Short mmCIF file of C-alpha atoms in Angstrom, two decimals:
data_model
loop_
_atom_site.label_atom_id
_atom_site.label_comp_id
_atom_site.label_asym_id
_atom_site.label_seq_id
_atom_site.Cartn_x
_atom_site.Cartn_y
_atom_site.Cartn_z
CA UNK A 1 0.00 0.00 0.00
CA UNK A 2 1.34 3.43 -1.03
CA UNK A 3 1.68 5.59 2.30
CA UNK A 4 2.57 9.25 3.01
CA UNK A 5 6.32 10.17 3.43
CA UNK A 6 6.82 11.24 7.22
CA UNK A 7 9.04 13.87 7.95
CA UNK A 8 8.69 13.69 11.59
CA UNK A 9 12.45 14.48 13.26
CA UNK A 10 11.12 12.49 16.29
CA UNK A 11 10.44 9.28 14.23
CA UNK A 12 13.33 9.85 11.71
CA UNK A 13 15.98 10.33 14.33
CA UNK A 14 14.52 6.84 16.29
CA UNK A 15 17.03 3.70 16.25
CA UNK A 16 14.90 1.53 13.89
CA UNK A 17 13.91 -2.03 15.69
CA UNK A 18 15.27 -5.08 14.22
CA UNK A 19 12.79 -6.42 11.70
CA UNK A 20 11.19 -9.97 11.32
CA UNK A 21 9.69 -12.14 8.80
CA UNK A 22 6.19 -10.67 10.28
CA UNK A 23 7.09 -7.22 8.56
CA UNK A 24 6.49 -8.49 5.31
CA UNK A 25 3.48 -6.21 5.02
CA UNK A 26 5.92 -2.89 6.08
CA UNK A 27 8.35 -3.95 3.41
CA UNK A 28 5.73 -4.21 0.85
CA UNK A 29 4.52 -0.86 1.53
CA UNK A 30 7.98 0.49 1.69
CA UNK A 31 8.43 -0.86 -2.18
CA UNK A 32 4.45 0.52 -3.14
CA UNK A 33 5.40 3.69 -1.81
CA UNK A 34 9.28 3.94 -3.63
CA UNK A 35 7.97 2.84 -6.70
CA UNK A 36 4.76 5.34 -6.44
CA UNK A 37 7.63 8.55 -6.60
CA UNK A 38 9.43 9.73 -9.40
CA UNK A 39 13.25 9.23 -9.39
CA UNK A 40 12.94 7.71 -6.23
CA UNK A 41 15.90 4.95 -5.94
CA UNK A 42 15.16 3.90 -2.48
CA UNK A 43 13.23 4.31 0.68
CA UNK A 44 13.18 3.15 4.50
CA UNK A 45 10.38 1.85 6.88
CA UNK A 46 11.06 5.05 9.04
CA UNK A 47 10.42 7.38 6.24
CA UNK A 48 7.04 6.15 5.92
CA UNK A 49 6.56 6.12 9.85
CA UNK A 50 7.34 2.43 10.87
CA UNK A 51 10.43 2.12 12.89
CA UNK A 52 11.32 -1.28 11.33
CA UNK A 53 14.84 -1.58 10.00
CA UNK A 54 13.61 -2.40 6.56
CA UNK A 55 14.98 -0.58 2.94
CA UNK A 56 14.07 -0.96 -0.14
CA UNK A 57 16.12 0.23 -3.04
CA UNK A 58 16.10 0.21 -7.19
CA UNK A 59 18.82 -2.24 -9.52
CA UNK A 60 20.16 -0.33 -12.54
CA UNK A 61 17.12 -2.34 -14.28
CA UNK A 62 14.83 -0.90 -12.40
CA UNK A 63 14.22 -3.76 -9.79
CA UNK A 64 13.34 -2.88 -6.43
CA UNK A 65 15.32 -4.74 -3.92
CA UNK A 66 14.58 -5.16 -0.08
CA UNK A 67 16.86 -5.57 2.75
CA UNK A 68 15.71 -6.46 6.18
CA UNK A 69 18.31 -5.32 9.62
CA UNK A 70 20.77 -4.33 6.55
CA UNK A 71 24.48 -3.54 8.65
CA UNK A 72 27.58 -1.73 6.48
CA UNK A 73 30.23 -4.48 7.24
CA UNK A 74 33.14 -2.50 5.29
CA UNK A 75 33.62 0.40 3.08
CA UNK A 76 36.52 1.32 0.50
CA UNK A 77 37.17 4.67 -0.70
CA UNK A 78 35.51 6.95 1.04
CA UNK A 79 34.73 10.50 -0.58
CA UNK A 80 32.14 13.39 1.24
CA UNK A 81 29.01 13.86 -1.68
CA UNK A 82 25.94 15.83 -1.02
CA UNK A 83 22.54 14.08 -0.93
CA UNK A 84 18.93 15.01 -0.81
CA UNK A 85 16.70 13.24 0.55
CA UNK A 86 12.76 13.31 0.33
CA UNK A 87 11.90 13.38 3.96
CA UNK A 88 14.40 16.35 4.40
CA UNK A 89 14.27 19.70 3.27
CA UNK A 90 17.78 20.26 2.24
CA UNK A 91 20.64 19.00 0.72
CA UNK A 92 23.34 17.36 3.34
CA UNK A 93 27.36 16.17 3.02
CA UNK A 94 28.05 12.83 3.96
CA UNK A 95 30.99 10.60 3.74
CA UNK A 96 30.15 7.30 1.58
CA UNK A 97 32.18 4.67 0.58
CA UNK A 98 32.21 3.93 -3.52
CA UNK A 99 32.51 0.07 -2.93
CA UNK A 100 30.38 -1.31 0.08
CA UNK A 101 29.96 -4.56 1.59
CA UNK A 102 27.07 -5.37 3.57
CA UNK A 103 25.69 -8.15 5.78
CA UNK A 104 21.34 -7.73 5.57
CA UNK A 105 18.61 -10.43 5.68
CA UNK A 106 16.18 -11.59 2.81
CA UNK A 107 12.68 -12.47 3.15
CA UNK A 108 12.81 -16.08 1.17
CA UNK A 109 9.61 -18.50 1.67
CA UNK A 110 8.21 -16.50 4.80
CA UNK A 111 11.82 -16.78 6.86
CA UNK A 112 14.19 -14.09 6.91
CA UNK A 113 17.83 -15.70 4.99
CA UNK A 114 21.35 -14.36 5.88
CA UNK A 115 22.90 -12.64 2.94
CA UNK A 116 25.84 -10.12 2.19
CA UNK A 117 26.58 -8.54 -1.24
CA UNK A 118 29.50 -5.97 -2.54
CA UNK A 119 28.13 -2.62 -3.60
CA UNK A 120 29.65 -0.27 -6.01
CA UNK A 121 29.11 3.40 -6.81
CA UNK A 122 25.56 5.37 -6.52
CA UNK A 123 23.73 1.90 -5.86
CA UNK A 124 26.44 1.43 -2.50
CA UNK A 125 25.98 5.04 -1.61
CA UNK A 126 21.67 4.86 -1.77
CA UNK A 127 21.92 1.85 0.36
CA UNK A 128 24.65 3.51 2.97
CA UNK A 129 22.13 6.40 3.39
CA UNK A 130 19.65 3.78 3.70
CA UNK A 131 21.40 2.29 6.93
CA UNK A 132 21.97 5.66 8.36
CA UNK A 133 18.12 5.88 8.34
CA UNK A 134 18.11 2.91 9.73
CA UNK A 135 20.35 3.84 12.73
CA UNK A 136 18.15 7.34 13.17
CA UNK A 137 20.74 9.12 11.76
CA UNK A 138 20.03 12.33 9.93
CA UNK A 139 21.35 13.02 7.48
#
């Protein structure tokens, strides 16, 4: 279900509880709403208003992808970049890392699966901003 984007400091700044297999219905709404907004490439549970550590994000394809309790587990070449994002107002600096490697869960017949996967470029720098949402970090 497509939901409003919540740009509520006191929800967006909240550590995001580990999610479980029962979120399935959070991560599908996360995925409605990305895919509802134009050149959106991904989206959390908190930016929606559920406190779930749950992300969702877009392949070069086109493919939306979610991660459940997604953790960076290392970063190479770090660089600062500016990003917007849609629940804030203005454009931040942040450091990212161009290659990213990073340990998350995936919902696979109704159990959550351990999983990691290397991330390169703009696609390891959504999901990094992702997993600062995650940790209630502002950006």
């Amino acid at each position: 279900m497509i939901k409003e984007l919540c740009k509520d400091e006191a929800i967006l700044s909240k550590k995001c509880a580990r999610a479980t297999a029962d979120d399935a219905p959070v991560a599908q709404d996360v995925v409605d709403t990305m895919n509802s907004l134009d050149d959106c490439g991904c989206l959390a549970a908190n930016q929606i208003g559920v406190t779930k550590a749950i992300v969702a994000y877009k392949d070069d394809d086109g493919q939306a992808h979610v991660m459940y309790n997604p953790r960076l587990v290392m970063g190479l070449h770090a660089a600062r970049v500016q990003e917007s994002c849609l629940t804030r107002d203005e454009p931040s600096r942040a450091t990212r890392y161009q290659k990213a490697k990073v340990s998350y869960q995936e919902l696979v017949d109704g159990q959550l699966v351990e999983r990691k996967a290397d991330f390169t470029d703009w696609t390891a720098q959504m999901i990094q901003h992702m997993i600062d949402h995650c940790k209630g970090k502002l950006v």
